[in-house]
Every structure is written in structure tokens, then in C-alpha cells.
């Protein structure tokens, strides 16, 4: 216990040496509450469990690396699936609790947990056969650990090694959300008789993470980014994508909503889960981007859009996003186009 206390003290000192944004990110994972929310997310946790435990033939006698292991749940799934050894790595101090969890579950001989940054530590194995990681953030890429997973892939994964999961896709659709937009955005037009419009611009520039009902979706969804984790690079996380949204019905569009799907294609029976409005709740919810204009669309009409995403220059875990939209119709009163800038921070 004395050694553990010293380890925690050393870990906290190393965290304090990071820049403020990185400290904030890793410290947020020191608290059990965020892990409770993730573990109770049944879509997320059960998908990982099924992908690993139902594929014992893949994990048997393999060396597995768990990037950003948190409380160690994925590491323990891999050990139960017959892995020869599992190495879990996490920068946050929750890893000391994870060691206790691994021990009380009788898996200390199968799992080694290392506190530190993936890019700075030394693994007890030169190469690993499989990388597992739950790296996704809101809008897939906000505060995500994907660049760390890619670093681990390039440095440690054997040739023809496997990554769980190995494919991620972002989808976008248009939604009718007039009441909530008025509540969140229109509110600033009149605050106890005062004009608060300068804060309206701020509110519009901050994407909203919330659940969207399926009945609010007005257009067909369109994929704007697909990442193959065997091939993609850090540079691919800055991307631009033109796309069209086709109206399913006559309605208004106040915002675009984004979500992502995750695939484990190495499984004997491929496993996929979605974080979209059409499926069960996940802690990622959906990400809503309110437009300046309200678009009035008729069934079959197309809205021409483009989405540009890049990590923020000052803090790479934040995102700078630009959305351009254009509705061309024969009715001049409904024509609209605009550009909106957003910052996820």
C-alpha cells in the first residue's frame, strides 16, 4: 500500500507537468463517475464484450495492448478470452484503482497495467498481436485518443495484427428542432428586456451534445468520414467533405445532427454499434450544429453542404468545424445559403 501511495504521488506530479489542457483532459478521468457512466452504457460495453469474448479463437495466446484502459474492463475481457498477456496503459490515476480491480478478480498474472503516456512509456513486450481501445469522443473526434491509438499501432502492432474496433464512420442529417433552438438560441434576443445578441453568436458557435428523437430527422443521413484504423493517419483527422442531404418530407431544418457508427470487422460475426438517433441511447448522445437560417424544404429536395473539421491549433483535443450549406429551389423565397463556424471545446 505504501508503494501504491508513492506511485500515485509520482503520477500526480507527472500530470502537473503537462500543459493545462492535457492536465484537464487526464484529470477528468481520475474520477469514478465518468467511468460509471461509460460502464453503464450498455451499447458500448456489451459491444466490446461481445467482440472480444465471443472471439476467443482470435484472442487465445495473444499479447494484447489496451490503449487508455481506464478501469480495466476491456483488459479483463481480453484475459477472459484467453489472451496470453494483456498490457493496459492509462495516464490518469484511475489506473491504480484498476490494478486493485484486476487483483480482486484474480487476473494480476495475466494483466499488467502501466501508468503513463503511451508515447513515453516502455512496454514489457516489443510487439503486440492485438490492440483494443475505446478511444471515441463526442462527434467521434472531440477529445478522442485516436492519435494515441495510431501511435501504438505504428510502434507496437505486429504485421497483420488486429485492431478492435477497426472502422469508424461519421454520419450527418438535417433535423427540425424549432422549439429547442428557440429555447437555446432565441433566448438571447430578449433577456429581461435587454438585447443579449452578442451571446447568441457564442451559443450558435458551440455544438450541443444531446439526444435527438428519430421523428426530428428530416433528411436521409449521409456519411461524411470513414476511418479505417489499419490505414488512417493523424493527418486524416483534419478533413473536408462535400455532401448532399435529401429531404424525406416537407418540413423545416434548423440544425444538422451528427453521430458515428463503430465496426469490429475482425470478428467471426462482424459486430457494429451506432450512436445515432435511430438506436438505443449511448453516453455519446448526438452532436447538434444549429444553422443561422431556418431552411424550408420539400420532399426530394437536396441541400448542398460541406463540412470541414480540424483539431484546434492551441489544443489538439478541441475541434474547429466549419459547415457550409446551400438550398437551391425554384421558389426564390426559400433559397438559402450560409457558412457557420463552430468550436468544440
Coordinates of C-alpha atoms in Angstrom, one line a residue:
X1 CA 0.0 0.0 0.0
X2 CA 2.9 2.3 0.7
X3 CA 4.3 1.7 -2.7
X4 CA 0.9 2.4 -4.3
X5 CA 0.7 5.7 -2.4
X6 CA 4.2 6.6 -3.7
X7 CA 3.2 5.6 -7.3
X8 CA 0.0 7.8 -7.1
X9 CA 2.1 10.7 -5.8
X10 CA 4.6 10.3 -8.7
X11 CA 1.7 10.0 -11.2
X12 CA 0.1 13.2 -9.9
X13 CA 3.4 15.1 -10.1
X14 CA 3.9 14.0 -13.7
X15 CA 0.3 15.1 -14.5
X16 CA 1.0 18.5 -13.1
X17 CA 3.9 18.9 -15.6
X18 CA 1.6 18.6 -18.6
X19 CA 0.1 21.7 -20.2
X20 CA -3.2 22.9 -18.7
X21 CA -5.4 21.4 -21.5
X22 CA -3.8 18.0 -21.2
X23 CA -4.0 18.1 -17.3
X24 CA -7.7 18.9 -17.6
X25 CA -8.3 16.0 -20.0
X26 CA -6.5 13.3 -18.0
X27 CA -7.7 14.6 -14.6
X28 CA -11.3 14.3 -15.8
X29 CA -10.7 10.5 -16.0
X30 CA -9.4 10.3 -12.4
X31 CA -13.0 10.4 -11.0
X32 CA -15.1 7.2 -10.8
X33 CA -18.3 9.0 -12.1
X34 CA -17.2 9.2 -15.7
X35 CA -16.2 5.5 -15.6
X36 CA -19.5 4.6 -14.1
X37 CA -21.3 6.4 -16.9
X38 CA -19.2 4.6 -19.6
X39 CA -19.6 1.1 -17.9
X40 CA -23.3 1.6 -17.6
X41 CA -23.5 2.4 -21.3
X42 CA -24.7 -1.0 -22.3
X43 CA -24.5 -0.5 -26.1
X44 CA -20.8 0.5 -25.7
X45 CA -19.7 -2.0 -23.1
X46 CA -21.7 -5.0 -24.3
X47 CA -20.5 -4.4 -27.9
X48 CA -16.8 -4.6 -26.7
X49 CA -17.6 -7.6 -24.6
X50 CA -19.2 -9.5 -27.4
X51 CA -16.4 -8.5 -29.9
X52 CA -13.8 -9.9 -27.5
X53 CA -15.4 -12.7 -25.5
X54 CA -17.2 -14.3 -28.5
X55 CA -14.0 -14.4 -30.4
X56 CA -11.8 -16.5 -28.1
X57 CA -10.2 -18.1 -31.2
X58 CA -8.7 -14.7 -32.1
X59 CA -7.5 -13.8 -28.6
X60 CA -6.2 -17.2 -27.5
X61 CA -2.5 -17.0 -26.6
X62 CA -2.1 -13.5 -28.0
X63 CA -0.4 -10.4 -26.5
X64 CA -3.0 -7.6 -26.3
X65 CA -2.5 -3.9 -25.7
X66 CA -5.4 -1.9 -24.2
X67 CA -4.8 1.8 -25.0
X68 CA -6.5 4.1 -22.5
X69 CA -7.5 1.2 -20.3
X70 CA -9.4 3.2 -17.6
X71 CA -10.8 0.8 -15.0
X72 CA -9.5 -2.2 -17.0
X73 CA -12.8 -3.7 -18.2
X74 CA -11.5 -4.3 -21.8
X75 CA -8.3 -5.8 -20.4
X76 CA -10.3 -8.2 -18.3
X77 CA -12.5 -9.2 -21.3
X78 CA -9.3 -10.0 -23.2
X79 CA -7.8 -12.0 -20.4
X80 CA -11.1 -14.0 -20.1
X81 CA -11.0 -14.6 -23.8
X82 CA -7.7 -16.4 -23.4
X83 CA -5.0 -13.8 -24.1
X84 CA -1.5 -14.8 -23.2
X85 CA -0.9 -11.4 -21.6
X86 CA -2.7 -8.0 -21.6
X87 CA -1.0 -4.7 -21.1
X88 CA -3.2 -1.8 -20.2
X89 CA -1.9 1.8 -20.4
X90 CA -3.5 4.9 -19.0
X91 CA -2.2 8.3 -18.0
X92 CA -4.9 9.1 -15.4
X93 CA -4.6 7.9 -11.8
X94 CA -7.7 5.7 -12.1
X95 CA -5.3 3.1 -13.2
X96 CA -4.3 2.5 -9.6
X97 CA -7.9 1.5 -8.8
X98 CA -7.9 -0.6 -12.0
X99 CA -4.9 -2.6 -10.5
X100 CA -7.0 -3.3 -7.4
X101 CA -9.9 -4.4 -9.6
X102 CA -7.7 -6.7 -11.6
X103 CA -6.3 -8.2 -8.4
X104 CA -9.7 -8.8 -6.7
X105 CA -10.8 -10.6 -9.9
X106 CA -7.7 -12.9 -9.8
X107 CA -6.2 -11.6 -13.1
X108 CA -3.0 -10.0 -11.9
X109 CA -0.9 -12.7 -13.5
X110 CA -2.5 -12.1 -16.9
X111 CA -2.8 -8.3 -16.9
X112 CA 0.0 -5.6 -16.5
X113 CA -1.3 -2.0 -16.0
X114 CA 1.1 0.8 -16.7
X115 CA 0.5 4.5 -15.7
X116 CA 1.9 7.0 -18.2
X117 CA 1.6 8.4 -21.6
X118 CA 1.6 5.8 -24.4
X119 CA 4.2 7.9 -26.3
X120 CA 6.6 7.9 -23.3
X121 CA 6.4 4.5 -21.6
X122 CA 8.1 1.3 -22.3
X123 CA 6.1 -1.9 -22.8
X124 CA 7.2 -5.2 -21.4
X125 CA 6.8 -6.7 -25.0
X126 CA 8.4 -5.4 -28.2
X127 CA 5.3 -6.1 -30.2
X128 CA 1.6 -6.9 -29.6
X129 CA -0.8 -9.1 -31.6
X130 CA -4.0 -7.1 -30.9
X131 CA -4.8 -3.5 -29.9
X132 CA -8.1 -2.8 -28.1
X133 CA -9.2 0.7 -27.3
X134 CA -12.3 2.7 -26.5
X135 CA -10.9 5.9 -27.9
X136 CA -14.0 7.7 -29.3
X137 CA -15.2 11.1 -28.1
X138 CA -18.3 13.2 -28.9
X139 CA -18.6 13.7 -32.6
X140 CA -16.2 10.8 -32.7
X141 CA -13.1 13.0 -32.7
X142 CA -13.6 15.5 -29.9
X143 CA -11.1 14.8 -27.0
X144 CA -10.5 11.5 -28.7
X145 CA -7.5 9.3 -28.2
X146 CA -7.3 8.2 -31.8
X147 CA -3.9 9.7 -32.4
X148 CA -2.5 7.7 -29.4
X149 CA -4.0 4.5 -30.8
X150 CA -2.4 5.2 -34.2
X151 CA 1.0 5.8 -32.5
X152 CA 0.6 2.5 -30.7
X153 CA -0.4 0.8 -34.0
X154 CA 2.7 2.1 -35.8
X155 CA 5.1 1.3 -33.0
X156 CA 3.9 -1.9 -31.4
X157 CA 1.4 -3.8 -33.7
X158 CA 2.8 -6.9 -35.5
X159 CA 2.4 -7.2 -39.2
X160 CA -1.1 -8.4 -39.9
X161 CA -2.0 -7.7 -36.2
X162 CA -5.6 -6.8 -35.3
X163 CA -7.3 -3.6 -34.0
X164 CA -10.6 -3.7 -32.1
X165 CA -12.6 -1.8 -33.3
X166 CA -11.1 -1.1 -36.7
X167 CA -13.6 1.1 -38.5
X168 CA -15.5 4.3 -37.6
X169 CA -18.0 6.4 -39.7
X170 CA -19.5 9.8 -39.0
X171 CA -23.0 10.4 -40.3
X172 CA -24.9 13.7 -40.7
X173 CA -28.6 14.5 -41.2
X174 CA -30.8 17.6 -41.1
X175 CA -33.3 18.0 -38.3
X176 CA -36.4 20.0 -37.3
X177 CA -35.7 21.4 -33.9
X178 CA -37.5 24.8 -33.7
X179 CA -38.7 24.7 -30.1
X180 CA -35.3 23.8 -28.7
X181 CA -33.5 26.2 -30.9
X182 CA -35.7 29.0 -29.6
X183 CA -35.0 27.9 -26.1
X184 CA -31.3 27.7 -26.5
X185 CA -30.6 30.3 -29.2
X186 CA -33.6 32.6 -29.4
X187 CA -33.5 33.2 -25.6
X188 CA -30.6 35.7 -26.1
X189 CA -32.7 38.1 -28.2
X190 CA -34.6 39.3 -25.1
X191 CA -33.2 38.7 -21.6
X192 CA -35.5 40.6 -19.2
X193 CA -35.9 43.3 -21.8
X194 CA -32.2 43.5 -22.7
X195 CA -30.6 42.6 -26.1
X196 CA -28.1 39.8 -25.4
X197 CA -27.4 39.0 -29.1
X198 CA -23.6 39.0 -28.6
X199 CA -24.1 35.8 -26.6
X200 CA -26.4 34.4 -29.3
X201 CA -23.3 34.2 -31.6
X202 CA -21.4 32.3 -28.9
X203 CA -24.4 29.9 -28.4
X204 CA -24.6 29.2 -32.1
X205 CA -20.9 28.5 -32.3
X206 CA -21.0 25.8 -29.7
X207 CA -22.3 22.4 -30.9
X208 CA -24.8 20.9 -28.5
X209 CA -24.3 17.3 -27.3
X210 CA -27.8 15.9 -26.6
X211 CA -30.2 13.2 -27.6
X212 CA -32.3 13.8 -30.8
X213 CA -35.5 11.9 -31.4
X214 CA -35.8 10.0 -34.7
X215 CA -39.0 11.9 -35.6
X216 CA -37.0 15.1 -35.7
X217 CA -34.8 13.8 -38.6
X218 CA -35.9 15.4 -41.8
X219 CA -33.3 14.1 -44.3
X220 CA -31.6 10.9 -45.2
X221 CA -28.3 10.5 -43.4
X222 CA -25.0 10.8 -45.3
X223 CA -21.6 9.5 -44.3
X224 CA -19.0 12.3 -44.2
X225 CA -16.0 10.4 -42.8
X226 CA -15.0 6.8 -42.7
X227 CA -11.8 5.8 -40.9
X228 CA -10.0 2.5 -41.4
X229 CA -7.8 2.2 -38.4
X230 CA -5.3 -0.1 -40.2
X231 CA -4.6 2.6 -42.8
X232 CA -5.6 6.1 -41.5
X233 CA -3.1 8.6 -40.2
X234 CA -3.2 11.6 -37.8
X235 CA -3.4 13.9 -40.8
X236 CA -6.8 12.2 -41.8
X237 CA -8.3 13.7 -38.6
X238 CA -8.4 17.1 -40.4
X239 CA -10.8 16.6 -43.2
X240 CA -13.2 18.3 -45.6
X241 CA -16.2 16.6 -47.2
X242 CA -18.8 17.9 -49.6
X243 CA -22.2 16.1 -49.3
X244 CA -25.9 16.4 -50.1
X245 CA -28.8 15.9 -47.8
X246 CA -32.1 14.8 -49.4
X247 CA -35.4 15.8 -47.6
X248 CA -37.6 12.9 -46.7
X249 CA -40.7 15.1 -46.2
X250 CA -41.8 18.8 -46.4
X251 CA -40.5 20.4 -43.2
X252 CA -38.2 22.9 -41.7
X253 CA -34.5 22.3 -41.0
X254 CA -33.0 24.2 -38.0
X255 CA -29.8 22.2 -37.5
X256 CA -27.6 19.3 -38.6
X257 CA -27.1 16.4 -36.3
X258 CA -24.0 14.1 -36.4
X259 CA -23.3 10.7 -34.9
X260 CA -21.0 7.8 -35.5
X261 CA -21.0 4.0 -36.1
X262 CA -18.3 1.7 -34.9
X263 CA -17.3 -1.7 -36.5
X264 CA -15.3 -4.7 -35.3
X265 CA -14.8 -6.3 -38.7
X266 CA -12.2 -8.9 -37.5
X267 CA -14.9 -10.8 -35.5
X268 CA -16.1 -14.2 -36.8
X269 CA -19.5 -12.5 -37.0
X270 CA -18.9 -8.7 -37.5
X271 CA -20.1 -6.5 -34.7
X272 CA -21.3 -2.9 -35.1
X273 CA -22.9 -0.4 -32.9
X274 CA -24.4 3.0 -33.7
X275 CA -24.7 6.2 -31.6
X276 CA -27.4 7.7 -33.9
X277 CA -31.0 8.9 -33.1
X278 CA -32.4 5.7 -34.6
X279 CA -31.0 3.4 -32.0
X280 CA -30.5 2.8 -28.2
X281 CA -29.1 5.6 -26.0
X282 CA -25.4 5.8 -25.6
X283 CA -23.4 8.3 -23.4
X284 CA -22.1 9.9 -26.6
X285 CA -25.6 11.0 -27.5
X286 CA -25.6 13.0 -30.7
X287 CA -24.0 16.3 -31.7
X288 CA -26.2 19.2 -32.9
X289 CA -25.0 22.1 -35.1
X290 CA -27.6 24.9 -35.2
X291 CA -27.7 26.8 -38.5
X292 CA -28.1 30.6 -38.7
X293 CA -31.1 30.1 -41.1
X294 CA -34.2 28.1 -40.9
X295 CA -34.4 26.1 -44.2
X296 CA -37.9 25.3 -45.6
X297 CA -37.6 22.1 -47.6
X298 CA -39.9 20.0 -49.7
X299 CA -39.7 16.2 -50.1
X300 CA -36.9 15.2 -52.5
X301 CA -35.1 18.5 -52.5
X302 CA -31.3 18.5 -51.9
X303 CA -29.3 20.7 -49.6
X304 CA -25.7 21.0 -50.8
X305 CA -23.3 21.0 -47.8
X306 CA -19.7 20.8 -46.9
X307 CA -18.1 20.0 -43.5
X308 CA -14.6 21.0 -42.6
X309 CA -13.0 19.7 -39.4
X310 CA -9.6 20.2 -37.9
X311 CA -8.0 19.9 -34.5
X312 CA -7.6 23.3 -32.8
X313 CA -4.1 24.7 -33.1
X314 CA -3.8 25.5 -29.4
X315 CA -5.4 22.4 -28.1
X316 CA -5.5 19.4 -30.4
X317 CA -8.3 17.7 -28.4
X318 CA -10.6 20.6 -29.3
X319 CA -12.1 20.9 -32.8
X320 CA -12.7 23.7 -35.2
X321 CA -15.6 22.9 -37.5
X322 CA -17.0 24.8 -40.5
X323 CA -20.3 23.9 -42.2
X324 CA -21.4 25.4 -45.5
X325 CA -24.9 24.9 -46.8
X326 CA -26.9 25.9 -49.9
X327 CA -30.6 25.2 -50.7
X328 CA -31.3 25.9 -54.4
X329 CA -35.1 25.9 -55.2
X330 CA -37.4 27.3 -57.9
X331 CA -39.1 29.2 -55.1
X332 CA -36.9 32.3 -54.5
X333 CA -38.4 32.8 -51.0
X334 CA -36.9 29.5 -49.9
X335 CA -33.4 29.9 -51.3
X336 CA -30.8 30.0 -48.6
X337 CA -27.1 29.6 -48.2
X338 CA -24.6 30.2 -45.4
X339 CA -21.5 29.4 -43.5
X340 CA -21.3 28.5 -39.8
X341 CA -18.2 28.2 -37.7
X342 CA -18.2 26.0 -34.6
X343 CA -15.7 25.2 -31.8
X344 CA -16.0 22.1 -29.7
X345 CA -14.1 22.8 -26.5

